[in-house]
mmCIF file of C-alpha atoms in Angstrom:
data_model
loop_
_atom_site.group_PDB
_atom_site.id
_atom_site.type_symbol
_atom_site.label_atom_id
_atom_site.label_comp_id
_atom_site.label_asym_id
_atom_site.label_seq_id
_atom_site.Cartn_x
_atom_site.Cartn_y
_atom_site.Cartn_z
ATOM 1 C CA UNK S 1 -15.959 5.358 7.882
ATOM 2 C CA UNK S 2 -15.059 8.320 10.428
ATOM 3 C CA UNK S 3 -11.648 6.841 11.499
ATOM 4 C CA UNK S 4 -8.967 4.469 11.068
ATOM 5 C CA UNK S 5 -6.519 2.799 12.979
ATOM 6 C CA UNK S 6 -3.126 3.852 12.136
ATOM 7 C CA UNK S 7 -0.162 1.265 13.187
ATOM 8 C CA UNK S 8 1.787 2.764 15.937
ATOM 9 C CA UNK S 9 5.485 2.241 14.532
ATOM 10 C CA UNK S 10 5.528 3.579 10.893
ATOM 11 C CA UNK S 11 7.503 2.036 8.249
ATOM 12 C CA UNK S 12 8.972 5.842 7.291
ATOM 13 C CA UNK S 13 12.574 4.332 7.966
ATOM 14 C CA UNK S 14 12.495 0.273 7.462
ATOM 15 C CA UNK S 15 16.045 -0.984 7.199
ATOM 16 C CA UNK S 16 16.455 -4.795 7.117
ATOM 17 C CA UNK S 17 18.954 -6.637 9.075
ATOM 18 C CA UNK S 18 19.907 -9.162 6.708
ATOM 19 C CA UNK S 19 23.463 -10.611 7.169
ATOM 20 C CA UNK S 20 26.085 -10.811 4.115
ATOM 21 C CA UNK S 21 27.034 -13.702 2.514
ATOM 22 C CA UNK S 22 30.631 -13.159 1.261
ATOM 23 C CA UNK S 23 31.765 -15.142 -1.230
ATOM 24 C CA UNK S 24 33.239 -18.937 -0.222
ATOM 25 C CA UNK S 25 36.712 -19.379 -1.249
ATOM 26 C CA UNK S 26 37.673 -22.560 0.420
ATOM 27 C CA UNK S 27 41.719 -23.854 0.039
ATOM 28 C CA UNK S 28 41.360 -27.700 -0.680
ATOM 29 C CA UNK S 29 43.725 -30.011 1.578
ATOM 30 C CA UNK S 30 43.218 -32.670 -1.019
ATOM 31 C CA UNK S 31 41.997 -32.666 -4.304
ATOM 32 C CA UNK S 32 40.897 -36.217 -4.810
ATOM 33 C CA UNK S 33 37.943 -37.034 -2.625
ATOM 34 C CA UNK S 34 35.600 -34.901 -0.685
ATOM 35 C CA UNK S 35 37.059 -33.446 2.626
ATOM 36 C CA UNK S 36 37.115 -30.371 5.507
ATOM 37 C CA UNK S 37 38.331 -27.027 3.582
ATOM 38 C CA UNK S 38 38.694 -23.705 4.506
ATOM 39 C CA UNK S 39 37.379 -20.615 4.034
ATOM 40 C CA UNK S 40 39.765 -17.746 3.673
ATOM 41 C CA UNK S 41 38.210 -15.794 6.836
ATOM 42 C CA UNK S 42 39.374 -18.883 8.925
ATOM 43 C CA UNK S 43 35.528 -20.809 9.122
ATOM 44 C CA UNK S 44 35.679 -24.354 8.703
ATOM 45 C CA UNK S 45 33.320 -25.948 7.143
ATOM 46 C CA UNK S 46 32.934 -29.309 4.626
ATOM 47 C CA UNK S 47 32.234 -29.553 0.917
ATOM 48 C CA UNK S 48 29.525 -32.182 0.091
ATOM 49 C CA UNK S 49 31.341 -32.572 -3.895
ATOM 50 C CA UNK S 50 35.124 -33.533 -4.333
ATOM 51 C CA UNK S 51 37.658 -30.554 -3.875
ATOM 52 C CA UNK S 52 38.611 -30.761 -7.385
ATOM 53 C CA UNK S 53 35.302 -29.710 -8.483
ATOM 54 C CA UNK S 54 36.054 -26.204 -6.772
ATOM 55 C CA UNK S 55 38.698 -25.678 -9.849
ATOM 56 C CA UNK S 56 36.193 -26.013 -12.460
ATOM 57 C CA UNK S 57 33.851 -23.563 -14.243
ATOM 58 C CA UNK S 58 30.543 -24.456 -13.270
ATOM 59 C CA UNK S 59 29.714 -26.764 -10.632
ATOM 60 C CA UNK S 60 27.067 -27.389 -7.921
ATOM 61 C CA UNK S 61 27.001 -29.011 -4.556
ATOM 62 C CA UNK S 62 26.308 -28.345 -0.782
ATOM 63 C CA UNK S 63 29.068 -26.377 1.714
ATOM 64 C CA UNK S 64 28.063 -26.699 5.401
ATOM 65 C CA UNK S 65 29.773 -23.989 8.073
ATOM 66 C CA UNK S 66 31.107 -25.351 11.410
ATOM 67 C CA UNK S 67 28.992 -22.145 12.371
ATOM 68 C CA UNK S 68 25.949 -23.964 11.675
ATOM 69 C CA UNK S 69 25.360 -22.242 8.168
ATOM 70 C CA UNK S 70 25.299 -23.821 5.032
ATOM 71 C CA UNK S 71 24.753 -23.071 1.414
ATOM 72 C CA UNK S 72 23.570 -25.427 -1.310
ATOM 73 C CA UNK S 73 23.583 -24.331 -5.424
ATOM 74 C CA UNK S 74 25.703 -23.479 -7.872
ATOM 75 C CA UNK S 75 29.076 -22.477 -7.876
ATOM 76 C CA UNK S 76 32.074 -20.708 -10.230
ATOM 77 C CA UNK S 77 35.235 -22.457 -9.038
ATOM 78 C CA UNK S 78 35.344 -21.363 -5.253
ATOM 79 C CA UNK S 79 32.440 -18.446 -5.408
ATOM 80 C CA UNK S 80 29.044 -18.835 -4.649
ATOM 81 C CA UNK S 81 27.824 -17.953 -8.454
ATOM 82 C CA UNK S 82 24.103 -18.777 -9.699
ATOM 83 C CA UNK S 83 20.896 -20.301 -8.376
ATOM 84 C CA UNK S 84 21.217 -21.485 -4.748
ATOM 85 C CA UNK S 85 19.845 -21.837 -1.133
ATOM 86 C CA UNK S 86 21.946 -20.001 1.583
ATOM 87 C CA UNK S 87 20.490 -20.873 5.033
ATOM 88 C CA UNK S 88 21.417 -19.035 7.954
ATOM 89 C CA UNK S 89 21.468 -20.738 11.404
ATOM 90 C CA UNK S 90 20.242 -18.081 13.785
ATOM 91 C CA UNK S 91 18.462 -15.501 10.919
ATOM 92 C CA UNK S 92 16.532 -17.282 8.171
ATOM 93 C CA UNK S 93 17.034 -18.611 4.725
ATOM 94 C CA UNK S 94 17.776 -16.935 1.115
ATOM 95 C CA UNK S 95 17.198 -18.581 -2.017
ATOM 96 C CA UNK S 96 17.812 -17.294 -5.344
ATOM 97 C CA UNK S 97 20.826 -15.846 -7.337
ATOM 98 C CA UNK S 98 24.108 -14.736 -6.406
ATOM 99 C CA UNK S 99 26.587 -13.351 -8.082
ATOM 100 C CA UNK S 100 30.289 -13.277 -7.209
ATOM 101 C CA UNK S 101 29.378 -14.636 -3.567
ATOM 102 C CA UNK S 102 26.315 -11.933 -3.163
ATOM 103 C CA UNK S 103 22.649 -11.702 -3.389
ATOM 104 C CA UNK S 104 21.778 -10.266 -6.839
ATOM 105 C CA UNK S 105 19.155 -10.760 -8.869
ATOM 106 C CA UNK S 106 15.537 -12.074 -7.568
ATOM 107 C CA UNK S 107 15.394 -13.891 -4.824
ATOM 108 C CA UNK S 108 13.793 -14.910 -1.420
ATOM 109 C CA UNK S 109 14.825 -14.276 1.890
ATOM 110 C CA UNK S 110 12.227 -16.114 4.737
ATOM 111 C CA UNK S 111 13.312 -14.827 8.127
ATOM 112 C CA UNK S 112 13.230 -16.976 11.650
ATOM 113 C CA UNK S 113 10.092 -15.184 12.584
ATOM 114 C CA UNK S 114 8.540 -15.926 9.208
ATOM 115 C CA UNK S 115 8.966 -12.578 7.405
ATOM 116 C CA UNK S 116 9.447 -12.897 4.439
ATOM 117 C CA UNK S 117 10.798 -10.616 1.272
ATOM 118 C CA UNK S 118 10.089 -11.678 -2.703
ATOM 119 C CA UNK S 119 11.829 -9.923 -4.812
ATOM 120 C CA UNK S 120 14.978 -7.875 -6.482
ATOM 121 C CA UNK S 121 18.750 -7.789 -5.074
ATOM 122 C CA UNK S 122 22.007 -5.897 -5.654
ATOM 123 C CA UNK S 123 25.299 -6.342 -4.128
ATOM 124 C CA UNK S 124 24.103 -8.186 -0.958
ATOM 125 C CA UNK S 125 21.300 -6.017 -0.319
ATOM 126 C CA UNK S 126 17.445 -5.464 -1.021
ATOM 127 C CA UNK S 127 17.597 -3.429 -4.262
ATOM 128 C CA UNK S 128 15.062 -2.633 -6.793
ATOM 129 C CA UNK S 129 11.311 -3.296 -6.741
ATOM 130 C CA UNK S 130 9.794 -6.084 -4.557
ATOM 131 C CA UNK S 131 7.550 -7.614 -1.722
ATOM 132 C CA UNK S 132 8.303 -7.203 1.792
ATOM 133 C CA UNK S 133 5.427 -9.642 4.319
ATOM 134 C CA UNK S 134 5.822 -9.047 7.839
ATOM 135 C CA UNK S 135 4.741 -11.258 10.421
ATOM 136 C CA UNK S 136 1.802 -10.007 10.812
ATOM 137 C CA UNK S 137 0.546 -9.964 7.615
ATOM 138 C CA UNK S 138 1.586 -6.070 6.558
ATOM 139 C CA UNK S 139 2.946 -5.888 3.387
ATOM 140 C CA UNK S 140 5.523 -3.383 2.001
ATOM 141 C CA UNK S 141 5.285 -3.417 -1.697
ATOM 142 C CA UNK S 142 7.144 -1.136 -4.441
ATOM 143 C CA UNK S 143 10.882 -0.240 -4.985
ATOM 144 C CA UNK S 144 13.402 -0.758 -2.223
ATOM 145 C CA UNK S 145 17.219 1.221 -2.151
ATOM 146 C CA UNK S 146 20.305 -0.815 0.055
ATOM 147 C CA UNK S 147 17.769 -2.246 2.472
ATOM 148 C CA UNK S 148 15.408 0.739 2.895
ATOM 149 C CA UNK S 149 11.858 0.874 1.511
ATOM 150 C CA UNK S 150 12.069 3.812 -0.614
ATOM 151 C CA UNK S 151 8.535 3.730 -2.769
ATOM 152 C CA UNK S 152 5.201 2.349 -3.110
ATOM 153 C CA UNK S 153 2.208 1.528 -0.402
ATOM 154 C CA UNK S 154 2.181 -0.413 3.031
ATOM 155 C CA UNK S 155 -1.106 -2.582 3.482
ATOM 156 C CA UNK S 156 -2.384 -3.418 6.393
ATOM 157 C CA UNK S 157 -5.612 -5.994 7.126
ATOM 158 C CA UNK S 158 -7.232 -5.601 10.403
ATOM 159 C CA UNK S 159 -10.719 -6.004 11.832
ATOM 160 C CA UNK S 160 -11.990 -6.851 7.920
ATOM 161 C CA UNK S 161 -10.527 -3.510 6.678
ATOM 162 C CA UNK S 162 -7.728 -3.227 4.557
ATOM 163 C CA UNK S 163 -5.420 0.198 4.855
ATOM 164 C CA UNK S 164 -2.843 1.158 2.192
ATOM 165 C CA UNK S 165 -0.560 3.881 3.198
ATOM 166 C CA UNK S 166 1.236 6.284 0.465
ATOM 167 C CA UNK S 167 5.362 6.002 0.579
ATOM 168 C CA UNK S 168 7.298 8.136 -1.090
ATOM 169 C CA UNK S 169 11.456 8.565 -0.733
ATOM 170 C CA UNK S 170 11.221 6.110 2.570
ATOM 171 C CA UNK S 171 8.515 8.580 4.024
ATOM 172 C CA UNK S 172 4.986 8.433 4.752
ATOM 173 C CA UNK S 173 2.888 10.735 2.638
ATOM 174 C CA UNK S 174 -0.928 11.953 3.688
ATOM 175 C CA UNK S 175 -2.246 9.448 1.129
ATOM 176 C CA UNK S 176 -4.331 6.515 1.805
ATOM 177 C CA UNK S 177 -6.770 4.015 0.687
ATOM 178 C CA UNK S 178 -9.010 2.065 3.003
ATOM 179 C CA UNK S 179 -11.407 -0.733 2.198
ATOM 180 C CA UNK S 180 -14.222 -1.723 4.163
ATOM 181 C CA UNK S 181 -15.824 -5.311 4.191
ATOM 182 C CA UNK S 182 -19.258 -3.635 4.869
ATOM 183 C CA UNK S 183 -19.068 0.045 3.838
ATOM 184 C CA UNK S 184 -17.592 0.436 0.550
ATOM 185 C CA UNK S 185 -14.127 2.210 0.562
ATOM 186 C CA UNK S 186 -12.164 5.561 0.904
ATOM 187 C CA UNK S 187 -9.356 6.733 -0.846
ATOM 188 C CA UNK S 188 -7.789 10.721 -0.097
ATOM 189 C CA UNK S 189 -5.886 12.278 2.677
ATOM 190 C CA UNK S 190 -6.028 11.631 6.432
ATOM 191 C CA UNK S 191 -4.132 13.704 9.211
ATOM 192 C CA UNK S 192 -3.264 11.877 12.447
ATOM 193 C CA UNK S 193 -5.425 9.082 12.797
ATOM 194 C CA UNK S 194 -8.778 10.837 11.363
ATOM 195 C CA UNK S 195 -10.031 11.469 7.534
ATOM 196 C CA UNK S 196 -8.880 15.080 6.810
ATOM 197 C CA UNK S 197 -8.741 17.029 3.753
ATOM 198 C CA UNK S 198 -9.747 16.025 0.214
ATOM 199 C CA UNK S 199 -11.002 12.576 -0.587
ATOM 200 C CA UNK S 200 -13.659 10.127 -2.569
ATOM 201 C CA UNK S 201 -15.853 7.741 -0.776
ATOM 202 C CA UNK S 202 -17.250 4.758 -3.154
ATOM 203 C CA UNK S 203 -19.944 3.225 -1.033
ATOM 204 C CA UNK S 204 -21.397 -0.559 -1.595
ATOM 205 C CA UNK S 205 -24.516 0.833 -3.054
ATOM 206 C CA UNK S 206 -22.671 2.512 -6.140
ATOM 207 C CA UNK S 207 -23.152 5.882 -4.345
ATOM 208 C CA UNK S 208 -19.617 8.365 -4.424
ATOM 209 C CA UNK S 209 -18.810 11.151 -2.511
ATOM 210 C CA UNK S 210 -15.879 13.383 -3.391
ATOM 211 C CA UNK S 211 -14.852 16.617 -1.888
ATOM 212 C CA UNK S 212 -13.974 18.151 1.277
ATOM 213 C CA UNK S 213 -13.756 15.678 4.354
ATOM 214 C CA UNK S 214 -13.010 16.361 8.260
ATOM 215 C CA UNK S 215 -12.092 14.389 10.953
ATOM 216 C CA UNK S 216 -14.580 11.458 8.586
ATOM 217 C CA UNK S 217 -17.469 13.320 7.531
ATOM 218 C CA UNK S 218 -18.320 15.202 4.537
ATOM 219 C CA UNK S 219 -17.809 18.968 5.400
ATOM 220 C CA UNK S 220 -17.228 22.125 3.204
ATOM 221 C CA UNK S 221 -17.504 21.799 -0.481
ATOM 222 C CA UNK S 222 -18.191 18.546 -1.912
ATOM 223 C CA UNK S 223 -20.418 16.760 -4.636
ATOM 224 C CA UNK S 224 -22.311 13.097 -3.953
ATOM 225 C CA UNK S 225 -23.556 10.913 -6.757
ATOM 226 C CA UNK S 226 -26.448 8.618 -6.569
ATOM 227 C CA UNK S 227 -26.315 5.390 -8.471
ATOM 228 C CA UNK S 228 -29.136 6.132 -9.769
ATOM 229 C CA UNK S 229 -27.576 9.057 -11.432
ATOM 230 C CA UNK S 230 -29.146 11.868 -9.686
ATOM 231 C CA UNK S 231 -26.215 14.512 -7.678
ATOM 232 C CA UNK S 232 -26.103 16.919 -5.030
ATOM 233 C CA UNK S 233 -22.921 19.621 -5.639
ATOM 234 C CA UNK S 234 -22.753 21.864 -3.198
ATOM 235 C CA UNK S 235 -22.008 22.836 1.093
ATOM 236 C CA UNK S 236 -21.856 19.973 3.374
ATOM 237 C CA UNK S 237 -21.731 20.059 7.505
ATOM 238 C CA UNK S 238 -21.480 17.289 9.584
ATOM 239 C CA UNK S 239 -21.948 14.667 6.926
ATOM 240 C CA UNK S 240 -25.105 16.059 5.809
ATOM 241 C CA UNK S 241 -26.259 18.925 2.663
ATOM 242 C CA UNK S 242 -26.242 22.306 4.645
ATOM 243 C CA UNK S 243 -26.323 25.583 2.991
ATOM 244 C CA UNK S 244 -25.884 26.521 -0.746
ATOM 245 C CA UNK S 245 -26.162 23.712 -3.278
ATOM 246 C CA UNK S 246 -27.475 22.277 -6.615
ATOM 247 C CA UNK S 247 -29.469 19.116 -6.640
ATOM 248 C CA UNK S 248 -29.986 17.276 -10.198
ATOM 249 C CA UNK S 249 -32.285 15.108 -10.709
ATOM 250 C CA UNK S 250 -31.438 12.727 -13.298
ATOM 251 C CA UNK S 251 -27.736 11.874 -15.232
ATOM 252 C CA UNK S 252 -27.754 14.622 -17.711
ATOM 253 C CA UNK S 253 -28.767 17.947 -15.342
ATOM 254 C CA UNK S 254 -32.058 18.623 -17.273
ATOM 255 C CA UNK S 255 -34.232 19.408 -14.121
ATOM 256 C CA UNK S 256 -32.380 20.666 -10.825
ATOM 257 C CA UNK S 257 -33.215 22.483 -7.636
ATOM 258 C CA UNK S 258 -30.939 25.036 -6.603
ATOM 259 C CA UNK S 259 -30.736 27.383 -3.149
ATOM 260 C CA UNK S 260 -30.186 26.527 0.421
ATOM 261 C CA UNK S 261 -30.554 22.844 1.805
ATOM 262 C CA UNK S 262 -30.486 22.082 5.783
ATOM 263 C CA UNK S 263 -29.534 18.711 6.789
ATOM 264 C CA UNK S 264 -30.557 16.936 3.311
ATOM 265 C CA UNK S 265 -33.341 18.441 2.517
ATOM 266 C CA UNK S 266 -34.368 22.053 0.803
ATOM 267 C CA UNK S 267 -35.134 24.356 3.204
ATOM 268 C CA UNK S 268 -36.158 27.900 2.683
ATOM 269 C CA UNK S 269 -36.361 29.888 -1.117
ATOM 270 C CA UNK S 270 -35.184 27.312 -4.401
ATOM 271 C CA UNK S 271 -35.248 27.629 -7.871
ATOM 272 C CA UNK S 272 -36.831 24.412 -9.602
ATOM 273 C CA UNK S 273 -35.414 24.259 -12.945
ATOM 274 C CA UNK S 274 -37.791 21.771 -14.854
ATOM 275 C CA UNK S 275 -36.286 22.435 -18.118
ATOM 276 C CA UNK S 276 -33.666 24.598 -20.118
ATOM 277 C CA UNK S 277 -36.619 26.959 -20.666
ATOM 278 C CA UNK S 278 -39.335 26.241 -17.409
ATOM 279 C CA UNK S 279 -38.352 27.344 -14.244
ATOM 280 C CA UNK S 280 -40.296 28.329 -11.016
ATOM 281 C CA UNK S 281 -39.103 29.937 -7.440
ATOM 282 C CA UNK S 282 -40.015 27.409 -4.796
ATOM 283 C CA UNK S 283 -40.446 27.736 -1.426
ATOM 284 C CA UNK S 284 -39.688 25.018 0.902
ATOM 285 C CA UNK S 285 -40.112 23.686 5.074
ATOM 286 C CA UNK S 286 -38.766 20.983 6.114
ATOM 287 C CA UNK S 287 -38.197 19.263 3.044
ATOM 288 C CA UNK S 288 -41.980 19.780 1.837
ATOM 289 C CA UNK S 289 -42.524 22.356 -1.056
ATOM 290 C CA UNK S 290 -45.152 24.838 0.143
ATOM 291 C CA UNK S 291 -45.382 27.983 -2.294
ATOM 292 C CA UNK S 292 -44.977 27.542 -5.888
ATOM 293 C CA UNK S 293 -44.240 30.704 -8.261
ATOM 294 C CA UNK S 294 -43.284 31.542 -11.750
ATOM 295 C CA UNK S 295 -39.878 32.819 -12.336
ATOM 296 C CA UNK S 296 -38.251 34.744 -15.024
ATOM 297 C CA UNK S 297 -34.550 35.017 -15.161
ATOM 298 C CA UNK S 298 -33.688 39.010 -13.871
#
């Protein structure tokens, strides 16, 4: 757990290119059977119902673009207005609601090189909280503002370990999560492309770990739980117990040993607190107790 990968290109600023659908106002030519209309813009394209339908209310049928685009749904008179599927010939294809010829409301929009975004729209743009899934299987997911990511994490699965990176007003924060298929997980502050700072690891065995952290390893101040309910609070160095510290030995910190420890084990003078009222100053080499003597508090 002493690094991560970190993508290369960031999604601090992710703006998606996704092409407006203005609303389809076709002129009918002829009112009584289906035929080639017009859009006001000057595109061409052909109306699947009969050109009357285009007067009333509520209706629903396919309009295919001489451009190659078509839509298919529901329509008020001549404006795209409801459920529907817009597909785009060279970009992708959008289905959901529209209202007055736009995106709005949820909806889906699958791009050509299978992106794909689940979620809420507003006036022809990604508004409001949703799912974006890149090609490669990175996910954006939280609130979105006219296109740009705005809030919530970016996951990323490679190698069998899943990293979630903090967003917060379209910019990456220190914050991350990481999950390991073998190891347990992490979840704290990194700086460049190493663990740095504060953070908690949760390992596979039930063991935790959470204080200070550098470059991966456990260094300054920090305090590491067993499962089995014993806990070390105290200085770490290089991923190991080095200098002052307080081991307990069971849940409820009724028996401890307290001094100096030197890469996990006591090392030098301790006080072994047995109970509330027995105590005794311990001396200690290499992890092995080798002076015992009775203590009274000064």
């Amino acid at each position: 757990m002493k690094r991560f990968k970190k993508k290369r290109w960031l999604i601090a600023f992710i703006v998606f290119c996704v092409m407006g659908c203005v609303a389809i106002m076709p002129t009918p030519s002829d009112t009584s059977k289906p035929a080639k209309v017009e859009k006001v813009q000057s595109l061409n394209g052909k109306y699947g119902g009969k050109i009357a339908s285009l007067e009333e209310d509520v209706h629903s049928d396919k309009f295919t673009f001489d451009s190659g685009d078509s839509y298919d749904g529901k329509w008020s008179k001549k404006v795209i207005q409801g459920k529907g599927k817009y597909t785009y010939k060279d970009l992708g294809v959008y289905e959901g609601n529209f209202k007055k010829g736009k995106r709005s409301g949820k909806g889906t929009f699958i791009w050509n090189d299978q992106s794909i975004y689940v979620g809420q729209w507003k006036n022809d743009k990604i508004n409001g909280k949703g799912e974006y899934i890149f090609a490669d299987g990175g996910q954006l997911k939280g609130t979105f503002k006219n296109n740009v990511f705005n809030k919530g994490k970016y996951t990323l699965t490679q190698n069998d370990v899943t990293y979630k990176y903090n967003i917060k007003k379209g910019l990456l924060t220190n914050q991350i999560e990481i999950a390991y298929a073998n190891h347990g997980n992490y979840k704290g502050t990194y700086e460049g492309n190493k663990l740095t700072g504060t953070g908690t690891f949760t390992y596979n065995n039930s063991d935790n770990y959470f204080g200070s952290i550098t470059e991966g390893k456990k260094q300054g101040t920090g305090t590491y739980t067993w499962a089995s309910g014993a806990k070390y609070i105290g200085n770490w160095e290089n991923d190991m117990m080095n200098g002052t510290g307080t081991y307990y030995y069971t849940m409820d910190k009724s028996s401890s040993l307290e001094g100096n420890f030197s890469n996990n084990v006591p090392n030098g003078e301790c006080i072994y607190k047995k109970s509330s009222t027995e105590k005794y100053k311990t001396y200690w080499e290499n992890g092995n107790c080798v002076k015992v003597e009775g203590y009274k508090d000064e």
